[in-house]
Amino acid sequence: MADELRSHLSIDGHVSTLAFRSPLSVQRDAVPQRDRGAHGRRLLGQLQELTDSIVAFEEAREALGLPERRGMSIAVEFSPRGAFDYGSVEWKRDGIELLTVLAHVNSDVAVLHVPDGKLSAFVKRVTEYIELNNPKGTAPKNASLVNAIDNIRRAAFAELWTDTAEPPDDIQPHWFQIWLRHTSGSTAEVVDQFREQAVKVEIQVEPGYVSFPGRVVVAALGTRAALEHAAELLDLVAEIRLIEPNAEFFLSELTPAEQADWIQDLLDRTTFTVGDDVPHVCILDTGINRGHPLLGPALDVTDTHTYDPAWHKDDHAGHGSEMAGIALYGDLTVALNTQEELEIPHRLESVKILPPEGQTPPRLWGAITAESVGRVEVEAADRPRVFAMMTTSVGHLLGAPSEWSATIDQLAFGRAPVDITDLDSDDDDAPWVSRLFVLSAGNVEWQYWNEYPETNARSPVQNPGQSWNALTVGAATTLTQIDTKKYGTLTAIAASGHLSPASTTSVLWTRSAWPFKPDVVAEGGNGSLDGGIHVTVGPESLRVLTTSSDPTGEPFAASGDTSAAAAEVARICAYLRARYPQYWPETIRGLIVHGADHTEAMRATLPDETKRADKEQLLRTFGYGMVNAAQSEYSTAHRPTLVIQRQFNPYHQKENGSIVLGEMQLHDLPWPVEELQRLGAAQVELRITLSYFVEPNPSSRGWQSKFRYQSYALRFAVKAATEDDDQFKRRINKLERVPEEDAAFNDPDVGQWRYGAQLRARGSLHSDIWTGTAAQLGSKSKIAVFPVGGWWKDWKEAKQYDSEARYSLIVSLRASDDIDTDIYAPIAAIVEQEAVIAVDVDVGSTDADLA
């Protein structure tokens, strides 16, 4: 008999804040040893060549009527790769700015903007390298810098091109993203200044822009030759990327022969929640046809919007209405084939982001998304929402942030980008409002499904699915049944519980630091092969039944792929927001992942002797597994889930002005110790999910030190069964150790974690499962959450080091359903008793008591 479904347990308290220092240190490859005289003289010669080129450079600018130059961009080649912290060459006194870092096979190229007259800063350091020793007299002065430099030269277009796709090599105009330096003046002033200068090199700049810390992104039309000219002559250009084409949706033409009375039967059994304060799924798509009888009751006319006010609000293509049906009902096959009452706790909103004719001009999708979010928030600012977007673009990013994905991360984080030119702005005092985004991972085109699953491994998650803060959803399927009498030559492509043939993956991102994407998978339907060769999208039994945009003609549609999967996850998120209105978007995202798990078919892809690389491929194919609405929403007697929401200061400024790691949080959770000890050797699981949103820094400047993408990063550690409290704290916190203590502090339980500390340390969502005996678990109630590096810490000039980080920590204990014990009740009793005490203290207090 199934366990009774119970609410999760929200824990307030059971935590202490401690000062924190990481016991780990950064290890870099050694720089090569050089002949200081020969090497130094060669670099001085290259610097002199740069100085000599300034006259011709200035004449070219003057001929175009450009204002007096403010500096030049140079390329500094370092070897070996990763041997140097490139942020340390941003010499503030000299105004030198790092623009980009490009990785080559054996070296890195750092592109720097050097103000007029400041090449002398390099000349000075190289001269000191030749003539002086360090204070100890053991090596040349500045050796760590100068020995790492191979060459210094003028930066060319190739050094400012940071897209993984090759730049176009024809003479036709193309759309590009131009990332501009923003070191002074307002954002609008920077854009206006660049627009005026760009015209003189035959580049057209579109209206609109997106801003990030230190950068402004605009869309520009021009030839490669014009871009090369701009890269050479225009001071403001920091990097250049391609603008990708919009990916096509798959709009199924298969329509089940359903009857109108089925719709009426479902309506008679359905209760639609009303009110401004109930959760809404906001679908950014092709619009929604609210004339459909299954959609209209959940979509007010005032909640339909368009990106362009001139567009009609109806669904011109059908896709948005299909997604709306899934976001409300899930697979309609389930809802129609039952007589149970259905209560829908959420409603819909719609923003049409695709125009009725043709595609949206492929400019700045981030700006389009931000504007569309603003449309609904102006109308109902405080409404709890889940934003669902299935539009993707085809690119070659391989996990690197884009203007679009970073905009979504900024919107999810919930405040305006840091303006490093105006750090005292009133915007800093505006409240942070985090947002929950659900994105589709993007689809493998159906023509390639006959190469399943190899083609899925070769097809990377599409932009903006690499967003750190969003829930990116891939597709899996349990739909494999085909009517052999009707379709005798068809066979299902994917096995039950396996990846849908449409789903993209991040397998090609393996061995990178980018997050695992998709985060989870959900039902996305299947396809079939005719005669084992020819691909068929369908038949209907392999697709997800949903609403169409044509209620009078064909009221139902067969849909699927990662779009349908994302709509299903958005639906589950809305249910969670309705049940737990106090939970943050970070928590809802964490619960989706926390409830997911890999199916038997997914786990069967692992070899018998599983290595870390095999586990990474599993995560980059299926994410954390198939979503499970019940496990995300409910606890049971055998699987209690504890939810903690906290915030703290990850970084701290010392009296000497340096920025260091700040605090850690030590959670001592209410634990059913007696019940676990009574179970003894029975196998149990402990699952932990840590979810937080980062503030993005997407410029391609090496992704290290102050140019890390993430504002801050957090990790968790759990007390081992054989450790006492003191040993645990000394293992994770250097400040808990005695001076000069050099004993090894490894996790004694390291072999019992499914993924381990290194593999789970990707992105801003970390989930892992420990397996052991109940007796061991009884000693594992202490969990630490602590910071590691981020640009808030390393970018001192941005003045974000005193900002608070917030996180959601989700903890589940799991025992077999066959065991006759209740491990939920003792935790609930402690939580309830503490709540009663808290109320008694509050009621009994007076102003005098609190003075």
PDB file of C-alpha atoms in Angstrom, residues 590-591 593-595 641-644 685-691 715-718 753-755 760 765-771 783-784 808-814:
ATOM      1  CA  GLY A 590      15.628  22.566  -6.362  1.00  0.00           C
ATOM      2  CA  LEU A 591      12.528  20.492  -5.608  1.00  0.00           C
ATOM      3  CA  VAL A 593      15.622  18.211  -9.426  1.00  0.00           C
ATOM      4  CA  HIS A 594      15.373  16.690  -5.952  1.00  0.00           C
ATOM      5  CA  GLY A 595      12.321  14.670  -6.933  1.00  0.00           C
ATOM      6  CA  THR A 641      12.001  15.971   2.968  1.00  0.00           C
ATOM      7  CA  LEU A 642      13.371  18.949   4.881  1.00  0.00           C
ATOM      8  CA  VAL A 643      13.518  22.376   3.218  1.00  0.00           C
ATOM      9  CA  ILE A 644      15.788  25.163   4.450  1.00  0.00           C
ATOM     10  CA  GLU A 685      19.605   6.938   1.195  1.00  0.00           C
ATOM     11  CA  LEU A 686      20.339  10.557   1.991  1.00  0.00           C
ATOM     12  CA  ARG A 687      19.725  13.009  -0.846  1.00  0.00           C
ATOM     13  CA  ILE A 688      20.871  16.616  -0.711  1.00  0.00           C
ATOM     14  CA  THR A 689      20.139  19.367  -3.224  1.00  0.00           C
ATOM     15  CA  LEU A 690      21.616  22.853  -2.958  1.00  0.00           C
ATOM     16  CA  SER A 691      20.005  25.458  -5.225  1.00  0.00           C
ATOM     17  CA  ARG A 715      29.158  23.932  -1.951  1.00  0.00           C
ATOM     18  CA  PHE A 716      27.873  21.513   0.669  1.00  0.00           C
ATOM     19  CA  ALA A 717      29.601  18.922   2.806  1.00  0.00           C
ATOM     20  CA  VAL A 718      28.113  16.329   5.161  1.00  0.00           C
ATOM     21  CA  TRP A 753      28.267   9.261  -2.740  1.00  0.00           C
ATOM     22  CA  ARG A 754      26.749   8.669  -6.179  1.00  0.00           C
ATOM     23  CA  TYR A 755      28.602  11.555  -7.854  1.00  0.00           C
ATOM     24  CA  ARG A 760      28.537  17.724  -8.488  1.00  0.00           C
ATOM     25  CA  LEU A 765      22.507  23.552  -8.552  1.00  0.00           C
ATOM     26  CA  HIS A 766      24.212  20.640  -6.799  1.00  0.00           C
ATOM     27  CA  SER A 767      22.496  17.349  -6.017  1.00  0.00           C
ATOM     28  CA  ASP A 768      23.910  14.061  -4.768  1.00  0.00           C
ATOM     29  CA  ILE A 769      22.822  10.839  -3.079  1.00  0.00           C
ATOM     30  CA  TRP A 770      24.615   9.013  -0.265  1.00  0.00           C
ATOM     31  CA  THR A 771      23.844   5.325   0.292  1.00  0.00           C
ATOM     32  CA  ILE A 783      25.498  19.638   6.808  1.00  0.00           C
ATOM     33  CA  ALA A 784      27.723  22.602   5.994  1.00  0.00           C
ATOM     34  CA  SER A 808      17.805  26.592  -0.639  1.00  0.00           C
ATOM     35  CA  LEU A 809      18.986  23.372   0.957  1.00  0.00           C
ATOM     36  CA  ILE A 810      16.739  20.351   0.450  1.00  0.00           C
ATOM     37  CA  VAL A 811      17.402  17.151   2.385  1.00  0.00           C
ATOM     38  CA  SER A 812      15.595  13.812   2.088  1.00  0.00           C
ATOM     39  CA  LEU A 813      16.030  10.594   4.038  1.00  0.00           C
ATOM     40  CA  ARG A 814      14.782   7.504   2.270  1.00  0.00           C
TER      41      ARG A 814
END
